[in-house]
Amino acid sequence: MNDSSDGRGLVTLIGDLAQQVTTLLQTEGKLLRSEMSDKLSKIGAGAVEVLGGAICLLAALMVLLQALVIALANAGLGPGWSSLLVGIAVAVVGVVLLRSGAATMKPEDLAPERTQEQLKRDVRVVKEQLK
């Protein structure tokens, strides 16, 4: 009862299992860090797009306000309407950038799926080893 079928003792088998589980957890930690680094890069890219969109919308607001002032002052088709068209174009670009950046940062896209799946597989393997 103190030896397994291959001649190793129970203490040796438990020690090997503990060492393998430790190595497995270290490897999973490395995978998690790598995957989270990728996700943080994705967040950074999305944040840059959101910031770009916000700057464009701010510029659009200034141009639109300028266009409104000029349009009201002239009460005709002049430089004000040109400013209005430019403001609308900048606003459209800003909205596109904001939506794109926000879509990049969805929480469900940032979860470490590979690590979660690998951990589930590892738990199954460890349970099988303990049987």
PDB file of C-alpha atoms in Angstrom:
ATOM      1  CA  MET A   1       0.000   0.000   0.000  1.00  0.00           C
ATOM      2  CA  ASN A   2       2.951   2.310   0.425  1.00  0.00           C
ATOM      3  CA  ASP A   3       4.165   1.892  -3.168  1.00  0.00           C
ATOM      4  CA  SER A   4       2.328   2.584  -6.405  1.00  0.00           C
ATOM      5  CA  SER A   5       2.400   0.294  -9.403  1.00  0.00           C
ATOM      6  CA  ASP A   6       5.541   1.949 -10.849  1.00  0.00           C
ATOM      7  CA  GLY A   7       7.542   1.682  -7.626  1.00  0.00           C
ATOM      8  CA  ARG A   8       7.292   5.290  -6.476  1.00  0.00           C
ATOM      9  CA  GLY A   9       6.049   6.047  -3.006  1.00  0.00           C
ATOM     10  CA  LEU A  10       2.876   7.939  -2.221  1.00  0.00           C
ATOM     11  CA  VAL A  11       4.903  10.816  -0.768  1.00  0.00           C
ATOM     12  CA  THR A  12       6.899  11.072  -4.006  1.00  0.00           C
ATOM     13  CA  LEU A  13       3.717  11.072  -6.094  1.00  0.00           C
ATOM     14  CA  ILE A  14       2.146  13.791  -3.940  1.00  0.00           C
ATOM     15  CA  GLY A  15       5.362  15.818  -4.130  1.00  0.00           C
ATOM     16  CA  ASP A  16       5.430  15.471  -7.925  1.00  0.00           C
ATOM     17  CA  LEU A  17       1.784  16.493  -8.147  1.00  0.00           C
ATOM     18  CA  ALA A  18       2.396  19.547  -5.954  1.00  0.00           C
ATOM     19  CA  GLN A  19       5.383  20.539  -8.095  1.00  0.00           C
ATOM     20  CA  GLN A  20       3.391  20.098 -11.315  1.00  0.00           C
ATOM     21  CA  VAL A  21       0.453  22.103  -9.943  1.00  0.00           C
ATOM     22  CA  THR A  22       2.852  24.880  -8.889  1.00  0.00           C
ATOM     23  CA  THR A  23       4.450  24.929 -12.337  1.00  0.00           C
ATOM     24  CA  LEU A  24       1.002  24.904 -13.931  1.00  0.00           C
ATOM     25  CA  LEU A  25      -0.147  27.857 -11.823  1.00  0.00           C
ATOM     26  CA  GLN A  26       3.011  29.803 -12.691  1.00  0.00           C
ATOM     27  CA  THR A  27       2.448  29.135 -16.389  1.00  0.00           C
ATOM     28  CA  GLU A  28      -1.178  30.195 -16.097  1.00  0.00           C
ATOM     29  CA  GLY A  29      -0.057  33.378 -14.352  1.00  0.00           C
ATOM     30  CA  LYS A  30       2.255  34.156 -17.265  1.00  0.00           C
ATOM     31  CA  LEU A  31      -0.581  33.530 -19.727  1.00  0.00           C
ATOM     32  CA  LEU A  32      -2.883  35.801 -17.719  1.00  0.00           C
ATOM     33  CA  ARG A  33      -0.287  38.595 -17.622  1.00  0.00           C
ATOM     34  CA  SER A  34       0.287  38.277 -21.361  1.00  0.00           C
ATOM     35  CA  GLU A  35      -3.410  38.308 -22.187  1.00  0.00           C
ATOM     36  CA  MET A  36      -4.119  41.248 -19.867  1.00  0.00           C
ATOM     37  CA  SER A  37      -1.257  43.158 -21.496  1.00  0.00           C
ATOM     38  CA  ASP A  38      -2.926  42.614 -24.876  1.00  0.00           C
ATOM     39  CA  LYS A  39      -6.267  43.760 -23.466  1.00  0.00           C
ATOM     40  CA  LEU A  40      -4.717  46.875 -21.912  1.00  0.00           C
ATOM     41  CA  SER A  41      -3.169  47.742 -25.276  1.00  0.00           C
ATOM     42  CA  LYS A  42      -6.630  47.469 -26.786  1.00  0.00           C
ATOM     43  CA  ILE A  43      -8.007  49.786 -24.093  1.00  0.00           C
ATOM     44  CA  GLY A  44      -5.225  52.266 -24.830  1.00  0.00           C
ATOM     45  CA  ALA A  45      -6.037  52.299 -28.530  1.00  0.00           C
ATOM     46  CA  GLY A  46      -9.729  52.802 -27.786  1.00  0.00           C
ATOM     47  CA  ALA A  47      -8.946  55.607 -25.351  1.00  0.00           C
ATOM     48  CA  VAL A  48      -6.890  57.393 -28.008  1.00  0.00           C
ATOM     49  CA  GLU A  49      -9.826  57.184 -30.431  1.00  0.00           C
ATOM     50  CA  VAL A  50     -12.236  58.468 -27.779  1.00  0.00           C
ATOM     51  CA  LEU A  51      -9.883  61.344 -26.998  1.00  0.00           C
ATOM     52  CA  GLY A  52      -9.548  62.120 -30.718  1.00  0.00           C
ATOM     53  CA  GLY A  53     -13.322  62.078 -31.065  1.00  0.00           C
ATOM     54  CA  ALA A  54     -13.748  64.370 -28.073  1.00  0.00           C
ATOM     55  CA  ILE A  55     -11.234  66.860 -29.483  1.00  0.00           C
ATOM     56  CA  CYS A  56     -12.994  66.794 -32.858  1.00  0.00           C
ATOM     57  CA  LEU A  57     -16.358  67.391 -31.203  1.00  0.00           C
ATOM     58  CA  LEU A  58     -14.947  70.289 -29.223  1.00  0.00           C
ATOM     59  CA  ALA A  59     -13.554  71.814 -32.410  1.00  0.00           C
ATOM     60  CA  ALA A  60     -16.905  71.196 -34.118  1.00  0.00           C
ATOM     61  CA  LEU A  61     -18.709  72.971 -31.340  1.00  0.00           C
ATOM     62  CA  MET A  62     -16.468  76.001 -31.692  1.00  0.00           C
ATOM     63  CA  VAL A  63     -16.889  76.079 -35.464  1.00  0.00           C
ATOM     64  CA  LEU A  64     -20.653  75.580 -35.229  1.00  0.00           C
ATOM     65  CA  LEU A  65     -20.968  78.365 -32.709  1.00  0.00           C
ATOM     66  CA  GLN A  66     -18.873  80.597 -34.916  1.00  0.00           C
ATOM     67  CA  ALA A  67     -21.063  79.646 -37.883  1.00  0.00           C
ATOM     68  CA  LEU A  68     -24.211  80.416 -35.957  1.00  0.00           C
ATOM     69  CA  VAL A  69     -22.924  83.839 -34.961  1.00  0.00           C
ATOM     70  CA  ILE A  70     -21.843  84.694 -38.500  1.00  0.00           C
ATOM     71  CA  ALA A  71     -25.082  83.294 -39.976  1.00  0.00           C
ATOM     72  CA  LEU A  72     -27.200  85.325 -37.624  1.00  0.00           C
ATOM     73  CA  ALA A  73     -25.102  88.446 -38.245  1.00  0.00           C
ATOM     74  CA  ASN A  74     -25.258  88.204 -42.010  1.00  0.00           C
ATOM     75  CA  ALA A  75     -28.737  86.667 -42.297  1.00  0.00           C
ATOM     76  CA  GLY A  76     -27.769  85.334 -45.707  1.00  0.00           C
ATOM     77  CA  LEU A  77     -25.628  82.774 -47.485  1.00  0.00           C
ATOM     78  CA  GLY A  78     -22.110  83.900 -46.795  1.00  0.00           C
ATOM     79  CA  PRO A  79     -19.054  82.848 -44.834  1.00  0.00           C
ATOM     80  CA  GLY A  80     -21.262  81.651 -41.986  1.00  0.00           C
ATOM     81  CA  TRP A  81     -22.813  78.848 -43.960  1.00  0.00           C
ATOM     82  CA  SER A  82     -19.371  77.715 -45.011  1.00  0.00           C
ATOM     83  CA  SER A  83     -18.362  77.523 -41.356  1.00  0.00           C
ATOM     84  CA  LEU A  84     -21.559  75.596 -40.648  1.00  0.00           C
ATOM     85  CA  LEU A  85     -20.722  72.953 -43.252  1.00  0.00           C
ATOM     86  CA  VAL A  86     -17.181  72.582 -41.882  1.00  0.00           C
ATOM     87  CA  GLY A  87     -18.538  72.260 -38.350  1.00  0.00           C
ATOM     88  CA  ILE A  88     -20.965  69.529 -39.361  1.00  0.00           C
ATOM     89  CA  ALA A  89     -18.190  67.593 -41.116  1.00  0.00           C
ATOM     90  CA  VAL A  90     -15.933  67.794 -38.023  1.00  0.00           C
ATOM     91  CA  ALA A  91     -18.834  66.695 -35.811  1.00  0.00           C
ATOM     92  CA  VAL A  92     -19.462  63.637 -37.993  1.00  0.00           C
ATOM     93  CA  VAL A  93     -15.777  62.665 -37.760  1.00  0.00           C
ATOM     94  CA  GLY A  94     -15.909  63.111 -33.974  1.00  0.00           C
ATOM     95  CA  VAL A  95     -18.984  60.915 -33.599  1.00  0.00           C
ATOM     96  CA  VAL A  96     -17.401  58.176 -35.726  1.00  0.00           C
ATOM     97  CA  LEU A  97     -14.221  58.252 -33.611  1.00  0.00           C
ATOM     98  CA  LEU A  98     -16.157  58.182 -30.342  1.00  0.00           C
ATOM     99  CA  ARG A  99     -18.303  55.230 -31.408  1.00  0.00           C
ATOM    100  CA  SER A 100     -15.314  53.315 -32.726  1.00  0.00           C
ATOM    101  CA  GLY A 101     -13.329  53.900 -29.539  1.00  0.00           C
ATOM    102  CA  ALA A 102     -16.243  52.990 -27.291  1.00  0.00           C
ATOM    103  CA  ALA A 103     -16.847  49.777 -29.259  1.00  0.00           C
ATOM    104  CA  THR A 104     -13.178  48.839 -28.809  1.00  0.00           C
ATOM    105  CA  MET A 105     -13.492  49.078 -25.036  1.00  0.00           C
ATOM    106  CA  LYS A 106     -16.511  46.805 -24.462  1.00  0.00           C
ATOM    107  CA  PRO A 107     -16.055  44.931 -21.170  1.00  0.00           C
ATOM    108  CA  GLU A 108     -16.907  41.551 -22.728  1.00  0.00           C
ATOM    109  CA  ASP A 109     -14.073  42.019 -25.243  1.00  0.00           C
ATOM    110  CA  LEU A 110     -11.571  42.631 -22.442  1.00  0.00           C
ATOM    111  CA  ALA A 111     -12.056  39.420 -20.451  1.00  0.00           C
ATOM    112  CA  PRO A 112      -9.091  37.004 -20.549  1.00  0.00           C
ATOM    113  CA  GLU A 113     -10.920  34.195 -22.392  1.00  0.00           C
ATOM    114  CA  ARG A 114      -7.863  32.070 -23.195  1.00  0.00           C
ATOM    115  CA  THR A 115      -6.742  32.068 -19.568  1.00  0.00           C
ATOM    116  CA  GLN A 116     -10.237  31.212 -18.327  1.00  0.00           C
ATOM    117  CA  GLU A 117     -10.516  28.271 -20.723  1.00  0.00           C
ATOM    118  CA  GLN A 118      -7.019  27.057 -19.854  1.00  0.00           C
ATOM    119  CA  LEU A 119      -7.775  27.222 -16.127  1.00  0.00           C
ATOM    120  CA  LYS A 120     -10.938  25.161 -16.643  1.00  0.00           C
ATOM    121  CA  ARG A 121      -8.910  22.528 -18.506  1.00  0.00           C
ATOM    122  CA  ASP A 122      -6.249  22.542 -15.792  1.00  0.00           C
ATOM    123  CA  VAL A 123      -8.846  22.000 -13.068  1.00  0.00           C
ATOM    124  CA  ARG A 124     -10.205  18.993 -14.987  1.00  0.00           C
ATOM    125  CA  VAL A 125      -6.685  17.545 -15.364  1.00  0.00           C
ATOM    126  CA  VAL A 126      -5.871  18.036 -11.681  1.00  0.00           C
ATOM    127  CA  LYS A 127      -9.184  16.387 -10.678  1.00  0.00           C
ATOM    128  CA  GLU A 128      -8.380  13.438 -12.951  1.00  0.00           C
ATOM    129  CA  GLN A 129      -4.920  13.153 -11.399  1.00  0.00           C
ATOM    130  CA  LEU A 130      -6.395  13.035  -7.907  1.00  0.00           C
ATOM    131  CA  LYS A 131      -8.716  10.138  -8.786  1.00  0.00           C
TER     132      LYS A 131
END
